mmCIF file of C-alpha atoms in Angstrom:
data_model
loop_
_atom_site.group_PDB
_atom_site.id
_atom_site.type_symbol
_atom_site.label_atom_id
_atom_site.label_comp_id
_atom_site.label_asym_id
_atom_site.label_seq_id
_atom_site.Cartn_x
_atom_site.Cartn_y
_atom_site.Cartn_z
ATOM 1 C CA MET A 1 0.000 0.000 0.000
ATOM 2 C CA THR A 2 1.353 3.429 -0.976
ATOM 3 C CA ALA A 3 0.705 6.251 1.481
ATOM 4 C CA MET A 4 -1.612 8.833 -0.055
ATOM 5 C CA PRO A 5 -2.343 12.248 1.497
ATOM 6 C CA LEU A 6 -5.893 13.249 2.320
ATOM 7 C CA VAL A 7 -7.461 15.421 -0.394
ATOM 8 C CA LEU A 8 -10.901 16.954 0.150
ATOM 9 C CA MET A 9 -13.197 17.509 -2.826
ATOM 10 C CA TYR A 10 -15.549 20.488 -2.796
ATOM 11 C CA HIS A 11 -17.538 22.169 -5.535
ATOM 12 C CA SER A 12 -19.653 25.172 -4.496
ATOM 13 C CA VAL A 13 -19.903 27.033 -1.170
ATOM 14 C CA ASP A 14 -23.041 29.146 -1.046
ATOM 15 C CA LYS A 15 -26.482 29.540 0.484
ATOM 16 C CA TYR A 16 -29.018 27.409 -1.348
ATOM 17 C CA ASP A 17 -32.640 26.300 -1.478
ATOM 18 C CA SER A 18 -32.165 23.308 -3.777
ATOM 19 C CA ASP A 19 -29.094 21.151 -4.325
ATOM 20 C CA PRO A 20 -30.159 17.905 -6.042
ATOM 21 C CA LEU A 21 -26.597 16.957 -7.025
ATOM 22 C CA HIS A 22 -25.201 17.583 -3.519
ATOM 23 C CA VAL A 23 -22.438 19.863 -4.769
ATOM 24 C CA THR A 24 -23.064 22.803 -2.424
ATOM 25 C CA VAL A 25 -21.889 23.408 1.131
ATOM 26 C CA SER A 26 -23.343 26.342 3.061
ATOM 27 C CA PRO A 27 -20.882 29.084 4.089
ATOM 28 C CA ASP A 28 -21.388 28.445 7.820
ATOM 29 C CA ARG A 29 -20.765 24.725 7.431
ATOM 30 C CA PHE A 30 -17.667 25.338 5.310
ATOM 31 C CA ALA A 31 -16.248 27.746 7.891
ATOM 32 C CA ARG A 32 -16.772 25.134 10.615
ATOM 33 C CA GLN A 33 -15.076 22.467 8.481
ATOM 34 C CA MET A 34 -11.998 24.653 8.001
ATOM 35 C CA ARG A 35 -11.957 25.433 11.717
ATOM 36 C CA TRP A 36 -12.075 21.686 12.403
ATOM 37 C CA LEU A 37 -8.931 21.214 10.323
ATOM 38 C CA ALA A 38 -7.114 24.091 11.980
ATOM 39 C CA ARG A 39 -7.936 22.958 15.514
ATOM 40 C CA ARG A 40 -6.349 19.584 14.762
ATOM 41 C CA GLY A 41 -3.142 21.156 13.572
ATOM 42 C CA LEU A 42 -3.896 20.413 9.931
ATOM 43 C CA SER A 43 -3.156 22.884 7.142
ATOM 44 C CA GLY A 44 -5.260 23.090 3.990
ATOM 45 C CA VAL A 45 -3.045 23.482 0.936
ATOM 46 C CA SER A 46 -3.250 23.566 -2.837
ATOM 47 C CA MET A 47 -2.528 20.413 -4.776
ATOM 48 C CA LEU A 48 0.650 21.897 -6.204
ATOM 49 C CA GLU A 49 1.942 22.570 -2.702
ATOM 50 C CA LEU A 50 0.858 19.115 -1.556
ATOM 51 C CA THR A 51 2.499 17.260 -4.444
ATOM 52 C CA ARG A 52 5.747 19.207 -4.051
ATOM 53 C CA ALA A 53 6.005 18.821 -0.262
ATOM 54 C CA ARG A 54 8.852 16.684 1.040
ATOM 55 C CA SER A 55 6.502 15.502 3.778
ATOM 56 C CA THR A 56 2.711 15.685 3.640
ATOM 57 C CA ARG A 57 2.345 15.148 7.380
ATOM 58 C CA GLY A 58 -0.185 17.680 8.681
ATOM 59 C CA LEU A 59 -1.195 18.769 5.159
ATOM 60 C CA VAL A 60 -4.634 18.294 3.616
ATOM 61 C CA GLY A 61 -5.284 19.031 -0.043
ATOM 62 C CA LEU A 62 -8.259 21.324 -0.690
ATOM 63 C CA THR A 63 -9.842 21.178 -4.146
ATOM 64 C CA PHE A 64 -12.846 22.962 -5.653
ATOM 65 C CA ASP A 65 -14.206 21.643 -8.939
ATOM 66 C CA ASP A 66 -15.844 23.724 -11.689
ATOM 67 C CA GLY A 67 -14.724 27.253 -10.737
ATOM 68 C CA TYR A 68 -17.912 28.683 -9.237
ATOM 69 C CA GLY A 69 -18.060 32.400 -8.536
ATOM 70 C CA ASP A 70 -18.728 31.765 -4.867
ATOM 71 C CA PHE A 71 -15.100 30.597 -4.534
ATOM 72 C CA LEU A 72 -14.167 34.280 -4.500
ATOM 73 C CA SER A 73 -16.759 35.499 -2.023
ATOM 74 C CA GLU A 74 -17.221 32.516 0.294
ATOM 75 C CA VAL A 75 -14.101 30.361 0.092
ATOM 76 C CA VAL A 76 -11.048 32.610 -0.259
ATOM 77 C CA PRO A 77 -11.821 34.801 2.805
ATOM 78 C CA VAL A 78 -12.160 31.727 5.037
ATOM 79 C CA LEU A 79 -8.988 30.139 3.673
ATOM 80 C CA ARG A 80 -7.002 33.319 4.226
ATOM 81 C CA ARG A 81 -8.286 33.510 7.818
ATOM 82 C CA TYR A 82 -6.491 30.245 8.562
ATOM 83 C CA GLY A 83 -3.525 30.729 6.246
ATOM 84 C CA PHE A 84 -4.785 27.953 3.957
ATOM 85 C CA THR A 85 -4.567 27.695 0.192
ATOM 86 C CA ALA A 86 -6.528 25.564 -2.286
ATOM 87 C CA THR A 87 -6.774 24.525 -5.911
ATOM 88 C CA VAL A 88 -9.773 25.476 -8.016
ATOM 89 C CA PHE A 89 -10.281 23.524 -11.242
ATOM 90 C CA VAL A 90 -11.807 25.611 -14.023
ATOM 91 C CA VAL A 91 -13.877 24.727 -17.104
ATOM 92 C CA THR A 92 -12.087 26.980 -19.562
ATOM 93 C CA GLY A 93 -14.754 27.049 -22.263
ATOM 94 C CA LEU A 94 -17.321 28.439 -19.820
ATOM 95 C CA ILE A 95 -15.342 31.089 -17.941
ATOM 96 C CA GLY A 96 -17.728 33.825 -16.821
ATOM 97 C CA GLU A 97 -20.797 31.758 -17.763
ATOM 98 C CA HIS A 98 -22.683 29.099 -15.772
ATOM 99 C CA ASN A 99 -22.773 25.339 -15.112
ATOM 100 C CA ALA A 100 -24.367 24.386 -18.434
ATOM 101 C CA TRP A 101 -23.417 20.706 -17.985
ATOM 102 C CA ASP A 102 -25.783 20.350 -14.979
ATOM 103 C CA ALA A 103 -29.059 20.227 -16.899
ATOM 104 C CA GLY A 104 -32.116 20.618 -14.697
ATOM 105 C CA SER A 105 -30.138 21.805 -11.676
ATOM 106 C CA PRO A 106 -29.905 25.345 -10.244
ATOM 107 C CA ARG A 107 -27.754 27.635 -12.365
ATOM 108 C CA LYS A 108 -24.523 28.696 -10.732
ATOM 109 C CA ARG A 109 -22.328 31.477 -11.996
ATOM 110 C CA LEU A 110 -18.726 30.624 -12.846
ATOM 111 C CA MET A 111 -15.727 32.845 -12.212
ATOM 112 C CA ASP A 112 -14.769 35.258 -14.958
ATOM 113 C CA SER A 113 -11.232 36.009 -16.105
ATOM 114 C CA GLU A 114 -10.607 38.799 -13.627
ATOM 115 C CA GLY A 115 -11.928 36.662 -10.792
ATOM 116 C CA LEU A 116 -9.491 33.902 -11.715
ATOM 117 C CA ARG A 117 -6.590 36.333 -11.798
ATOM 118 C CA TRP A 118 -7.642 37.720 -8.412
ATOM 119 C CA ALA A 119 -7.822 34.235 -6.890
ATOM 120 C CA ALA A 120 -4.328 33.487 -8.202
ATOM 121 C CA ARG A 121 -3.022 36.701 -6.619
ATOM 122 C CA GLN A 122 -4.432 35.506 -3.281
ATOM 123 C CA GLY A 123 -2.197 32.453 -3.478
ATOM 124 C CA MET A 124 -4.762 30.004 -4.849
ATOM 125 C CA GLU A 125 -3.781 27.517 -7.530
ATOM 126 C CA ILE A 126 -5.801 27.497 -10.748
ATOM 127 C CA GLY A 127 -6.014 24.166 -12.555
ATOM 128 C CA SER A 128 -7.911 22.835 -15.541
ATOM 129 C CA HIS A 129 -11.174 20.919 -15.366
ATOM 130 C CA SER A 130 -11.164 20.561 -19.170
ATOM 131 C CA ALA A 131 -12.606 22.936 -21.761
ATOM 132 C CA GLY A 132 -16.225 21.772 -21.806
ATOM 133 C CA HIS A 133 -16.796 19.456 -18.821
ATOM 134 C CA TYR A 134 -17.378 16.399 -20.993
ATOM 135 C CA SER A 135 -16.634 12.851 -19.954
ATOM 136 C CA LEU A 136 -13.248 12.398 -21.605
ATOM 137 C CA SER A 137 -13.666 8.667 -22.122
ATOM 138 C CA GLY A 138 -16.260 9.245 -24.857
ATOM 139 C CA LEU A 139 -14.234 11.684 -26.948
ATOM 140 C CA ARG A 140 -12.224 11.251 -30.143
ATOM 141 C CA ASP A 141 -8.467 11.720 -29.833
ATOM 142 C CA ASP A 142 -8.553 15.224 -31.329
ATOM 143 C CA GLU A 143 -11.371 16.231 -28.980
ATOM 144 C CA LEU A 144 -9.484 14.802 -26.015
ATOM 145 C CA HIS A 145 -6.429 16.846 -26.977
ATOM 146 C CA GLN A 146 -8.481 20.046 -27.021
ATOM 147 C CA GLU A 147 -10.076 19.294 -23.667
ATOM 148 C CA VAL A 148 -6.751 18.518 -22.009
ATOM 149 C CA ALA A 149 -3.959 20.406 -23.780
ATOM 150 C CA GLY A 150 -6.177 23.156 -25.179
ATOM 151 C CA SER A 151 -7.610 24.036 -21.777
ATOM 152 C CA LYS A 152 -4.095 24.205 -20.322
ATOM 153 C CA ALA A 153 -2.998 26.657 -23.008
ATOM 154 C CA THR A 154 -6.099 28.794 -22.451
ATOM 155 C CA LEU A 155 -5.461 29.087 -18.726
ATOM 156 C CA GLU A 156 -1.765 29.772 -19.128
ATOM 157 C CA ASP A 157 -2.522 32.581 -21.558
ATOM 158 C CA LEU A 158 -5.120 34.043 -19.187
ATOM 159 C CA LEU A 159 -2.993 33.792 -16.039
ATOM 160 C CA GLY A 160 0.462 34.348 -17.478
ATOM 161 C CA ARG A 161 1.840 31.401 -15.524
ATOM 162 C CA GLN A 162 2.270 27.647 -15.815
ATOM 163 C CA VAL A 163 -0.763 25.464 -15.102
ATOM 164 C CA ASN A 164 0.259 22.243 -13.374
ATOM 165 C CA GLY A 165 -2.956 20.495 -12.391
ATOM 166 C CA PHE A 166 -5.813 18.764 -14.180
ATOM 167 C CA CYS A 167 -9.058 17.332 -12.825
ATOM 168 C CA TYR A 168 -11.025 14.693 -14.764
ATOM 169 C CA PRO A 169 -14.691 15.681 -15.293
ATOM 170 C CA TYR A 170 -16.989 13.280 -13.399
ATOM 171 C CA GLY A 171 -13.848 11.477 -12.234
ATOM 172 C CA HIS A 172 -13.811 9.466 -15.472
ATOM 173 C CA VAL A 173 -10.270 8.359 -16.315
ATOM 174 C CA ASN A 174 -8.821 5.443 -18.265
ATOM 175 C CA ALA A 175 -5.280 4.820 -19.464
ATOM 176 C CA ARG A 176 -5.788 6.884 -22.653
ATOM 177 C CA GLU A 177 -6.986 9.965 -20.745
ATOM 178 C CA LEU A 178 -4.209 9.660 -18.177
ATOM 179 C CA ALA A 179 -1.618 9.493 -20.957
ATOM 180 C CA ALA A 180 -3.083 12.590 -22.617
ATOM 181 C CA VAL A 181 -2.833 14.548 -19.364
ATOM 182 C CA ARG A 182 0.762 13.504 -18.798
ATOM 183 C CA GLU A 183 1.740 14.262 -22.400
ATOM 184 C CA ALA A 184 0.133 17.715 -22.180
ATOM 185 C CA GLY A 185 2.685 18.659 -19.520
ATOM 186 C CA TYR A 186 0.642 18.624 -16.335
ATOM 187 C CA SER A 187 2.531 17.567 -13.207
ATOM 188 C CA TYR A 188 -0.457 15.873 -11.518
ATOM 189 C CA ALA A 189 -4.158 15.134 -11.985
ATOM 190 C CA CYS A 190 -7.089 14.549 -9.642
ATOM 191 C CA ALA A 191 -9.625 11.774 -10.007
ATOM 192 C CA ILE A 192 -12.247 10.795 -7.414
ATOM 193 C CA TRP A 193 -12.080 7.087 -6.720
ATOM 194 C CA LYS A 194 -9.313 4.633 -6.023
ATOM 195 C CA SER A 195 -8.506 2.533 -9.112
ATOM 196 C CA GLU A 196 -5.727 0.587 -10.791
ATOM 197 C CA LEU A 197 -4.525 3.942 -12.172
ATOM 198 C CA THR A 198 -4.247 5.604 -8.762
ATOM 199 C CA GLY A 199 -1.077 7.659 -8.499
ATOM 200 C CA THR A 200 0.263 11.088 -9.414
ATOM 201 C CA TYR A 201 -2.005 11.343 -12.471
ATOM 202 C CA ALA A 202 -5.128 9.887 -10.838
ATOM 203 C CA LEU A 203 -5.131 11.114 -7.250
ATOM 204 C CA PRO A 204 -8.177 9.953 -5.259
ATOM 205 C CA ARG A 205 -10.156 12.465 -3.240
ATOM 206 C CA THR A 206 -12.666 12.468 -0.389
ATOM 207 C CA TYR A 207 -16.034 14.097 -1.034
ATOM 208 C CA VAL A 208 -17.148 16.724 1.497
ATOM 209 C CA GLY A 209 -20.752 17.885 1.698
ATOM 210 C CA GLU A 210 -23.234 19.779 3.821
ATOM 211 C CA ARG A 211 -23.787 16.828 6.164
ATOM 212 C CA ASP A 212 -20.129 16.610 7.124
ATOM 213 C CA GLY A 213 -19.823 17.919 10.658
ATOM 214 C CA ALA A 214 -17.064 17.080 13.122
ATOM 215 C CA LEU A 215 -18.010 13.424 13.641
ATOM 216 C CA ARG A 216 -18.289 12.649 9.926
ATOM 217 C CA LEU A 217 -15.032 14.479 9.166
ATOM 218 C CA HIS A 218 -13.304 12.464 11.874
ATOM 219 C CA ALA A 219 -14.694 9.250 10.387
ATOM 220 C CA LYS A 220 -13.609 10.177 6.865
ATOM 221 C CA ARG A 221 -10.118 11.043 8.056
ATOM 222 C CA ALA A 222 -9.876 7.758 9.974
ATOM 223 C CA ARG A 223 -11.101 5.786 6.957
ATOM 224 C CA HIS A 224 -8.475 7.444 4.784
ATOM 225 C CA ARG A 225 -5.718 6.628 7.263
ATOM 226 C CA VAL A 226 -6.721 2.973 7.332
ATOM 227 C CA ARG A 227 -6.999 2.767 3.549
ATOM 228 C CA TRP A 228 -3.862 4.683 2.643
ATOM 229 C CA GLY A 229 -1.581 4.617 5.685
ATOM 230 C CA TRP A 230 -1.485 8.407 5.920
#
């Protein structure tokens, strides 16, 4: 068994009336979750910082998929309060628009270009979540290249800096998709589940939702330690 650091997977942090896909955590709950980490001597960090650390002891990766606008208003202020950082994975073809891939669910605004630049200036890492949020496993090779390499180029042009991280939409990754990410020049990639591909280019993550108070966070951390020896 290879030791694997704990990585938490968030999406949106905002007040809500309806959340059928369970991708939203309320601001109060999120603040309490970050306080829970801090009180246990754990530091929330971006994936780039986590993957480059000589030792991951005491570090917890914080990831936010999709690039929702509430990352700026609800997430960054809380992270800065505790000296934490995080990685937000952006759908580059929908910057400044909304979550068009979630048909039938509440519309959520996505960060625009200036918002992404501002988040980067606050010390947050910006990674790619593809260009169009499609399941990569169903794409032709040329389409896969655009989703993976094309989205990287778009972000690097927008931010004026290297983009190191990729996140597979829906967590769907096979050997072909992993190879495309590696060949595009990313230094790591996030998946969701443990699989035969688990490693630097398919890092598993732990889902965090509205129901996750102190007891459930403790249980999820303990489960991770048993599974991965971290």
